[in-house]
PDB file of C-alpha atoms in Angstrom:
ATOM      1  CA  MET A   1      21.672  53.455 -18.375  1.00  0.00           C
ATOM      2  CA  ASP A   2      22.515  52.685 -22.021  1.00  0.00           C
ATOM      3  CA  LEU A   3      19.225  51.961 -23.771  1.00  0.00           C
ATOM      4  CA  LYS A   4      21.092  50.574 -26.792  1.00  0.00           C
ATOM      5  CA  ALA A   5      21.523  47.404 -24.738  1.00  0.00           C
ATOM      6  CA  LEU A   6      17.871  46.711 -25.633  1.00  0.00           C
ATOM      7  CA  TYR A   7      18.786  46.554 -29.330  1.00  0.00           C
ATOM      8  CA  ASN A   8      20.333  43.119 -28.704  1.00  0.00           C
ATOM      9  CA  LEU A   9      16.976  41.602 -27.766  1.00  0.00           C
ATOM     10  CA  THR A  10      15.513  39.549 -30.604  1.00  0.00           C
ATOM     11  CA  TYR A  11      12.022  40.028 -32.060  1.00  0.00           C
ATOM     12  CA  GLY A  12      10.020  38.954 -35.083  1.00  0.00           C
ATOM     13  CA  MET A  13       7.876  41.012 -37.445  1.00  0.00           C
ATOM     14  CA  TYR A  14       4.165  40.188 -37.577  1.00  0.00           C
ATOM     15  CA  ILE A  15       0.867  41.507 -38.870  1.00  0.00           C
ATOM     16  CA  VAL A  16      -1.736  41.113 -36.130  1.00  0.00           C
ATOM     17  CA  SER A  17      -5.294  41.239 -37.480  1.00  0.00           C
ATOM     18  CA  THR A  18      -8.835  40.884 -36.211  1.00  0.00           C
ATOM     19  CA  GLU A  19     -12.495  41.547 -37.052  1.00  0.00           C
ATOM     20  CA  TYR A  20     -15.511  42.897 -35.200  1.00  0.00           C
ATOM     21  CA  GLU A  21     -19.005  43.504 -36.570  1.00  0.00           C
ATOM     22  CA  GLY A  22     -17.783  43.436 -40.171  1.00  0.00           C
ATOM     23  CA  LYS A  23     -14.793  45.748 -39.620  1.00  0.00           C
ATOM     24  CA  ILE A  24     -11.397  44.180 -40.299  1.00  0.00           C
ATOM     25  CA  ASN A  25      -8.111  45.752 -39.268  1.00  0.00           C
ATOM     26  CA  GLY A  26      -4.499  44.826 -38.755  1.00  0.00           C
ATOM     27  CA  GLN A  27      -1.201  46.290 -37.646  1.00  0.00           C
ATOM     28  CA  ILE A  28       2.500  45.567 -37.502  1.00  0.00           C
ATOM     29  CA  ALA A  29       3.724  44.156 -34.193  1.00  0.00           C
ATOM     30  CA  ASN A  30       7.109  42.872 -33.116  1.00  0.00           C
ATOM     31  CA  VAL A  31       6.617  41.929 -29.468  1.00  0.00           C
ATOM     32  CA  GLY A  32       5.000  38.515 -29.302  1.00  0.00           C
ATOM     33  CA  GLY A  33       5.768  34.833 -28.975  1.00  0.00           C
ATOM     34  CA  GLN A  34       4.806  31.360 -27.834  1.00  0.00           C
ATOM     35  CA  VAL A  35       4.521  30.979 -24.071  1.00  0.00           C
ATOM     36  CA  THR A  36       3.231  27.390 -23.525  1.00  0.00           C
ATOM     37  CA  ASP A  37       3.186  24.193 -25.556  1.00  0.00           C
ATOM     38  CA  ASN A  38       0.229  22.199 -24.193  1.00  0.00           C
ATOM     39  CA  PRO A  39      -2.011  23.856 -25.077  1.00  0.00           C
ATOM     40  CA  ILE A  40      -0.092  26.130 -27.428  1.00  0.00           C
ATOM     41  CA  ARG A  41      -0.461  29.715 -26.260  1.00  0.00           C
ATOM     42  CA  PHE A  42       0.764  32.902 -27.916  1.00  0.00           C
ATOM     43  CA  PHE A  43       1.001  36.456 -26.617  1.00  0.00           C
ATOM     44  CA  ILE A  44       1.073  39.795 -28.406  1.00  0.00           C
ATOM     45  CA  CYS A  45       1.693  43.287 -27.006  1.00  0.00           C
ATOM     46  CA  ILE A  46       0.162  46.340 -28.707  1.00  0.00           C
ATOM     47  CA  ASN A  47      -0.524  49.973 -27.896  1.00  0.00           C
ATOM     48  CA  ASN A  48      -3.792  50.864 -26.165  1.00  0.00           C
ATOM     49  CA  SER A  49      -4.430  53.755 -28.559  1.00  0.00           C
ATOM     50  CA  ASN A  50      -4.389  51.478 -31.614  1.00  0.00           C
ATOM     51  CA  PHE A  51      -7.614  50.597 -33.395  1.00  0.00           C
ATOM     52  CA  THR A  52      -6.563  46.932 -33.464  1.00  0.00           C
ATOM     53  CA  THR A  53      -6.516  46.886 -29.662  1.00  0.00           C
ATOM     54  CA  ASP A  54     -10.096  48.136 -29.519  1.00  0.00           C
ATOM     55  CA  LEU A  55     -11.273  45.429 -31.918  1.00  0.00           C
ATOM     56  CA  ILE A  56      -9.388  42.583 -30.192  1.00  0.00           C
ATOM     57  CA  LYS A  57     -10.889  43.567 -26.837  1.00  0.00           C
ATOM     58  CA  LYS A  58     -14.363  43.213 -28.373  1.00  0.00           C
ATOM     59  CA  ARG A  59     -13.758  40.177 -30.613  1.00  0.00           C
ATOM     60  CA  ARG A  60     -11.509  38.235 -28.201  1.00  0.00           C
ATOM     61  CA  ALA A  61      -9.580  36.688 -31.065  1.00  0.00           C
ATOM     62  CA  PHE A  62      -6.808  37.652 -33.491  1.00  0.00           C
ATOM     63  CA  THR A  63      -4.563  36.267 -36.199  1.00  0.00           C
ATOM     64  CA  VAL A  64      -0.806  36.561 -36.599  1.00  0.00           C
ATOM     65  CA  SER A  65       0.810  36.585 -40.054  1.00  0.00           C
ATOM     66  CA  ILE A  66       4.596  36.121 -39.890  1.00  0.00           C
ATOM     67  CA  LEU A  67       6.459  38.330 -42.382  1.00  0.00           C
ATOM     68  CA  SER A  68       9.332  37.063 -44.530  1.00  0.00           C
ATOM     69  CA  GLU A  69      12.554  38.905 -45.349  1.00  0.00           C
ATOM     70  CA  GLU A  70      11.103  39.566 -48.822  1.00  0.00           C
ATOM     71  CA  SER A  71       8.221  41.616 -47.426  1.00  0.00           C
ATOM     72  CA  ASP A  72       7.826  44.970 -49.153  1.00  0.00           C
ATOM     73  CA  MET A  73       8.376  48.090 -47.058  1.00  0.00           C
ATOM     74  CA  LYS A  74       5.171  49.528 -48.527  1.00  0.00           C
ATOM     75  CA  LEU A  75       3.221  46.659 -46.941  1.00  0.00           C
ATOM     76  CA  ILE A  76       4.929  47.328 -43.609  1.00  0.00           C
ATOM     77  CA  GLY A  77       4.272  51.042 -44.010  1.00  0.00           C
ATOM     78  CA  LYS A  78       0.580  50.488 -44.691  1.00  0.00           C
ATOM     79  CA  PHE A  79       0.043  48.227 -41.683  1.00  0.00           C
ATOM     80  CA  GLY A  80       2.555  49.919 -39.384  1.00  0.00           C
ATOM     81  CA  PHE A  81       2.293  53.654 -39.984  1.00  0.00           C
ATOM     82  CA  LYS A  82      -1.343  54.211 -40.993  1.00  0.00           C
ATOM     83  CA  SER A  83      -4.515  53.901 -38.954  1.00  0.00           C
ATOM     84  CA  GLY A  84      -7.384  51.577 -39.724  1.00  0.00           C
ATOM     85  CA  ARG A  85      -9.667  54.328 -38.452  1.00  0.00           C
ATOM     86  CA  ASP A  86      -8.757  56.277 -41.613  1.00  0.00           C
ATOM     87  CA  ILE A  87      -8.190  53.650 -44.315  1.00  0.00           C
ATOM     88  CA  ASN A  88      -8.950  50.032 -45.191  1.00  0.00           C
ATOM     89  CA  LYS A  89      -5.490  48.517 -44.851  1.00  0.00           C
ATOM     90  CA  PHE A  90      -6.592  45.314 -46.561  1.00  0.00           C
ATOM     91  CA  GLU A  91      -7.515  47.032 -49.826  1.00  0.00           C
ATOM     92  CA  GLY A  92      -5.018  45.811 -52.430  1.00  0.00           C
ATOM     93  CA  THR A  93      -3.539  43.279 -49.982  1.00  0.00           C
ATOM     94  CA  ASP A  94      -3.511  39.512 -50.534  1.00  0.00           C
ATOM     95  CA  TYR A  95      -5.462  38.025 -47.619  1.00  0.00           C
ATOM     96  CA  VAL A  96      -7.975  35.314 -46.747  1.00  0.00           C
ATOM     97  CA  LEU A  97     -10.694  35.005 -44.124  1.00  0.00           C
ATOM     98  CA  THR A  98     -11.166  32.194 -41.630  1.00  0.00           C
ATOM     99  CA  ASP A  99     -14.564  30.511 -41.400  1.00  0.00           C
ATOM    100  CA  ASP A 100     -15.473  33.000 -38.669  1.00  0.00           C
ATOM    101  CA  LYS A 101     -14.285  36.034 -40.723  1.00  0.00           C
ATOM    102  CA  LEU A 102     -10.898  36.715 -39.115  1.00  0.00           C
ATOM    103  CA  PRO A 103      -8.445  38.111 -41.729  1.00  0.00           C
ATOM    104  CA  ILE A 104      -5.087  36.442 -42.426  1.00  0.00           C
ATOM    105  CA  VAL A 105      -2.517  38.288 -44.535  1.00  0.00           C
ATOM    106  CA  ARG A 106      -0.896  36.023 -47.139  1.00  0.00           C
ATOM    107  CA  GLU A 107       1.247  38.596 -48.949  1.00  0.00           C
ATOM    108  CA  THR A 108       4.957  37.708 -48.412  1.00  0.00           C
ATOM    109  CA  CYS A 109       4.058  35.927 -45.170  1.00  0.00           C
ATOM    110  CA  LEU A 110       5.524  32.575 -44.140  1.00  0.00           C
ATOM    111  CA  SER A 111       2.828  31.248 -41.849  1.00  0.00           C
ATOM    112  CA  TYR A 112      -0.120  32.199 -39.694  1.00  0.00           C
ATOM    113  CA  LEU A 113      -1.695  31.614 -36.289  1.00  0.00           C
ATOM    114  CA  VAL A 114      -5.317  31.976 -35.208  1.00  0.00           C
ATOM    115  CA  VAL A 115      -5.552  32.825 -31.511  1.00  0.00           C
ATOM    116  CA  ASP A 116      -8.519  32.965 -29.119  1.00  0.00           C
ATOM    117  CA  VAL A 117      -7.861  35.412 -26.278  1.00  0.00           C
ATOM    118  CA  GLU A 118      -7.956  33.876 -22.800  1.00  0.00           C
ATOM    119  CA  SER A 119      -6.553  36.750 -20.756  1.00  0.00           C
ATOM    120  CA  GLU A 120      -5.137  40.236 -21.049  1.00  0.00           C
ATOM    121  CA  LEU A 121      -2.863  42.465 -19.008  1.00  0.00           C
ATOM    122  CA  ASN A 122      -3.178  46.239 -19.214  1.00  0.00           C
ATOM    123  CA  LEU A 123       0.253  47.842 -18.792  1.00  0.00           C
ATOM    124  CA  GLY A 124      -0.942  51.427 -19.046  1.00  0.00           C
ATOM    125  CA  SER A 125       0.369  52.323 -22.496  1.00  0.00           C
ATOM    126  CA  HIS A 126       0.057  48.786 -23.917  1.00  0.00           C
ATOM    127  CA  THR A 127      -1.994  45.637 -23.468  1.00  0.00           C
ATOM    128  CA  VAL A 128      -0.644  42.090 -23.550  1.00  0.00           C
ATOM    129  CA  PHE A 129      -3.140  39.617 -25.017  1.00  0.00           C
ATOM    130  CA  ILE A 130      -2.559  35.920 -24.263  1.00  0.00           C
ATOM    131  CA  GLY A 131      -4.526  33.242 -26.018  1.00  0.00           C
ATOM    132  CA  LYS A 132      -4.805  29.656 -27.172  1.00  0.00           C
ATOM    133  CA  VAL A 133      -3.731  28.860 -30.746  1.00  0.00           C
ATOM    134  CA  ARG A 134      -6.668  27.091 -32.359  1.00  0.00           C
ATOM    135  CA  ASP A 135      -5.244  26.938 -35.889  1.00  0.00           C
ATOM    136  CA  CYS A 136      -1.968  27.550 -37.691  1.00  0.00           C
ATOM    137  CA  GLY A 137      -0.482  26.846 -41.103  1.00  0.00           C
ATOM    138  CA  LEU A 138       2.297  27.458 -43.615  1.00  0.00           C
ATOM    139  CA  PHE A 139       2.321  29.609 -46.749  1.00  0.00           C
ATOM    140  CA  ASP A 140       6.050  29.442 -47.493  1.00  0.00           C
ATOM    141  CA  ASN A 141       8.582  27.022 -46.005  1.00  0.00           C
ATOM    142  CA  LYS A 142      11.598  28.224 -47.995  1.00  0.00           C
ATOM    143  CA  SER A 143      12.021  31.923 -47.180  1.00  0.00           C
ATOM    144  CA  LYS A 144      13.396  33.278 -43.904  1.00  0.00           C
ATOM    145  CA  PRO A 145      11.310  35.108 -41.305  1.00  0.00           C
ATOM    146  CA  MET A 146      12.014  38.813 -40.984  1.00  0.00           C
ATOM    147  CA  THR A 147      13.545  39.686 -37.639  1.00  0.00           C
ATOM    148  CA  TYR A 148      13.278  43.117 -36.090  1.00  0.00           C
ATOM    149  CA  ALA A 149      17.050  43.515 -36.527  1.00  0.00           C
ATOM    150  CA  TYR A 150      16.789  42.680 -40.253  1.00  0.00           C
ATOM    151  CA  TYR A 151      13.982  45.212 -40.622  1.00  0.00           C
ATOM    152  CA  HIS A 152      16.192  47.931 -39.175  1.00  0.00           C
ATOM    153  CA  LEU A 153      19.650  47.019 -40.467  1.00  0.00           C
ATOM    154  CA  VAL A 154      18.846  45.684 -43.952  1.00  0.00           C
ATOM    155  CA  LYS A 155      15.494  47.236 -44.805  1.00  0.00           C
ATOM    156  CA  GLY A 156      16.259  50.559 -43.127  1.00  0.00           C
ATOM    157  CA  GLY A 157      12.974  50.490 -41.245  1.00  0.00           C
ATOM    158  CA  LEU A 158      11.856  52.602 -38.301  1.00  0.00           C
ATOM    159  CA  THR A 159      10.044  51.922 -35.056  1.00  0.00           C
ATOM    160  CA  GLN A 160       6.559  53.403 -34.896  1.00  0.00           C
ATOM    161  CA  LYS A 161       6.136  55.594 -31.809  1.00  0.00           C
ATOM    162  CA  ASN A 162       3.298  53.407 -30.484  1.00  0.00           C
ATOM    163  CA  ALA A 163       5.500  50.293 -30.487  1.00  0.00           C
ATOM    164  CA  PRO A 164       6.553  48.879 -27.095  1.00  0.00           C
ATOM    165  CA  THR A 165      10.194  48.834 -28.291  1.00  0.00           C
ATOM    166  CA  TYR A 166      10.291  52.479 -29.447  1.00  0.00           C
ATOM    167  CA  ILE A 167      13.388  54.418 -28.390  1.00  0.00           C
ATOM    168  CA  ASP A 168      13.794  58.096 -29.252  1.00  0.00           C
ATOM    169  CA  ASP A 169      17.183  57.998 -30.984  1.00  0.00           C
ATOM    170  CA  LYS A 170      18.360  61.442 -32.008  1.00  0.00           C
ATOM    171  CA  VAL A 171      21.799  60.387 -33.281  1.00  0.00           C
ATOM    172  CA  ASN A 172      22.279  61.675 -36.835  1.00  0.00           C
ATOM    173  CA  GLU A 173      25.206  61.413 -39.202  1.00  0.00           C
ATOM    174  CA  GLU A 174      26.304  62.002 -42.783  1.00  0.00           C
ATOM    175  CA  LYS A 175      27.694  59.362 -45.121  1.00  0.00           C
ATOM    176  CA  ASN A 176      30.694  60.092 -47.268  1.00  0.00           C
ATOM    177  CA  ILE A 177      30.527  58.264 -50.580  1.00  0.00           C
ATOM    178  CA  GLY A 178      33.118  58.759 -53.268  1.00  0.00           C
ATOM    179  CA  GLY A 179      34.614  61.705 -51.392  1.00  0.00           C
ATOM    180  CA  LYS A 180      31.273  63.538 -51.340  1.00  0.00           C
ATOM    181  CA  ALA A 181      29.315  63.995 -48.128  1.00  0.00           C
ATOM    182  CA  MET A 182      25.646  63.251 -48.722  1.00  0.00           C
ATOM    183  CA  LYS A 183      23.087  64.199 -46.133  1.00  0.00           C
ATOM    184  CA  LYS A 184      20.354  62.012 -44.834  1.00  0.00           C
ATOM    185  CA  TYR A 185      16.800  63.291 -45.203  1.00  0.00           C
ATOM    186  CA  LYS A 186      13.950  62.628 -42.793  1.00  0.00           C
ATOM    187  CA  CYS A 187      10.254  62.250 -43.569  1.00  0.00           C
ATOM    188  CA  THR A 188       8.355  64.853 -41.565  1.00  0.00           C
ATOM    189  CA  VAL A 189       5.276  62.604 -41.424  1.00  0.00           C
ATOM    190  CA  CYS A 190       6.477  59.173 -40.263  1.00  0.00           C
ATOM    191  CA  GLY A 191      10.142  59.794 -39.418  1.00  0.00           C
ATOM    192  CA  TYR A 192      11.617  57.517 -42.109  1.00  0.00           C
ATOM    193  CA  ILE A 193      15.232  58.462 -42.822  1.00  0.00           C
ATOM    194  CA  TYR A 194      16.541  58.288 -46.382  1.00  0.00           C
ATOM    195  CA  ASP A 195      20.181  57.221 -46.150  1.00  0.00           C
ATOM    196  CA  PRO A 196      22.141  57.722 -49.417  1.00  0.00           C
ATOM    197  CA  ALA A 197      24.483  54.910 -48.409  1.00  0.00           C
ATOM    198  CA  LYS A 198      21.571  52.443 -48.460  1.00  0.00           C
ATOM    199  CA  GLY A 199      19.303  54.036 -51.081  1.00  0.00           C
ATOM    200  CA  ASP A 200      15.837  52.537 -51.459  1.00  0.00           C
ATOM    201  CA  PRO A 201      16.324  49.305 -53.443  1.00  0.00           C
ATOM    202  CA  ASP A 202      12.644  48.320 -53.116  1.00  0.00           C
ATOM    203  CA  SER A 203      11.779  51.457 -55.111  1.00  0.00           C
ATOM    204  CA  GLY A 204      14.650  51.137 -57.577  1.00  0.00           C
ATOM    205  CA  ILE A 205      16.931  53.697 -55.864  1.00  0.00           C
ATOM    206  CA  LYS A 206      20.463  52.298 -55.767  1.00  0.00           C
ATOM    207  CA  PRO A 207      22.817  52.742 -52.785  1.00  0.00           C
ATOM    208  CA  GLY A 208      24.965  55.822 -53.252  1.00  0.00           C
ATOM    209  CA  THR A 209      22.121  57.934 -54.699  1.00  0.00           C
ATOM    210  CA  SER A 210      21.907  61.391 -53.137  1.00  0.00           C
ATOM    211  CA  PHE A 211      18.501  62.676 -52.107  1.00  0.00           C
ATOM    212  CA  GLU A 212      18.738  65.408 -54.742  1.00  0.00           C
ATOM    213  CA  ASP A 213      19.142  62.780 -57.463  1.00  0.00           C
ATOM    214  CA  ILE A 214      16.042  60.786 -56.499  1.00  0.00           C
ATOM    215  CA  PRO A 215      13.250  61.150 -59.121  1.00  0.00           C
ATOM    216  CA  ALA A 216      10.636  63.791 -58.275  1.00  0.00           C
ATOM    217  CA  ASP A 217       7.837  61.184 -58.231  1.00  0.00           C
ATOM    218  CA  TRP A 218       9.563  59.049 -55.566  1.00  0.00           C
ATOM    219  CA  LYS A 219       7.527  58.545 -52.406  1.00  0.00           C
ATOM    220  CA  CYS A 220       8.364  57.661 -48.822  1.00  0.00           C
ATOM    221  CA  PRO A 221       8.548  53.844 -48.663  1.00  0.00           C
ATOM    222  CA  ILE A 222       6.888  53.849 -45.260  1.00  0.00           C
ATOM    223  CA  CYS A 223       3.984  56.299 -45.356  1.00  0.00           C
ATOM    224  CA  GLY A 224       3.815  57.168 -49.074  1.00  0.00           C
ATOM    225  CA  VAL A 225       4.141  60.966 -48.886  1.00  0.00           C
ATOM    226  CA  SER A 226       5.964  62.863 -51.635  1.00  0.00           C
ATOM    227  CA  LYS A 227       9.621  63.902 -51.704  1.00  0.00           C
ATOM    228  CA  ASP A 228       8.813  67.482 -50.727  1.00  0.00           C
ATOM    229  CA  MET A 229       7.738  66.263 -47.279  1.00  0.00           C
ATOM    230  CA  PHE A 230      11.361  65.443 -46.400  1.00  0.00           C
ATOM    231  CA  GLU A 231      13.818  67.734 -44.674  1.00  0.00           C
ATOM    232  CA  PRO A 232      17.629  67.520 -44.397  1.00  0.00           C
ATOM    233  CA  MET A 233      19.112  66.248 -41.164  1.00  0.00           C
ATOM    234  CA  GLU A 234      21.697  68.611 -39.710  1.00  0.00           C
TER     235      GLU A 234
END
């Protein structure tokens, strides 16, 4: 069975958020979508170990903010690779609250949905929440939505291990640029791979920049750890 066949499935990139007893939290999710039109229903699938899952089960409602292609990897890193049990992910983030205190991320998001949970399905590792959309709106009708493929192929993003689409891909390679082989380096905390062929344009690192030539104060675009937390990929 060739698991790479699954890479051809299409997904979006969302920030799913909720609130319970004054605590707000959100996370990146890519498995979700509309399932009925009258009434409009939306489903989302997230890991049972995630803090967001705990809060949705108690609050029975969530919001979905749809990311654009311009979304910063640091925003994705904060909501996708850090836990709301440890930090306030909304600190420094542009967001608004609904009348009943549910958070909606505005930062580089195209639109939003507010969903009241009607049912849930526990799949062991993940839970699917299905609910009725009671409100939705636009922030930006000009930019393009970020697809999961764009996140990987253009942004160089990774799949968090708790994601339902995670595949343990151990294929490594070196890029040869200008006749010089330059190794990829992997973050030992979140697994982000620095590829010299792609660089890190969001942080001002141009394609073709070797890891050794990156400034010492550069940080992982996903989890924010320092350069010394990376190791070469053999």
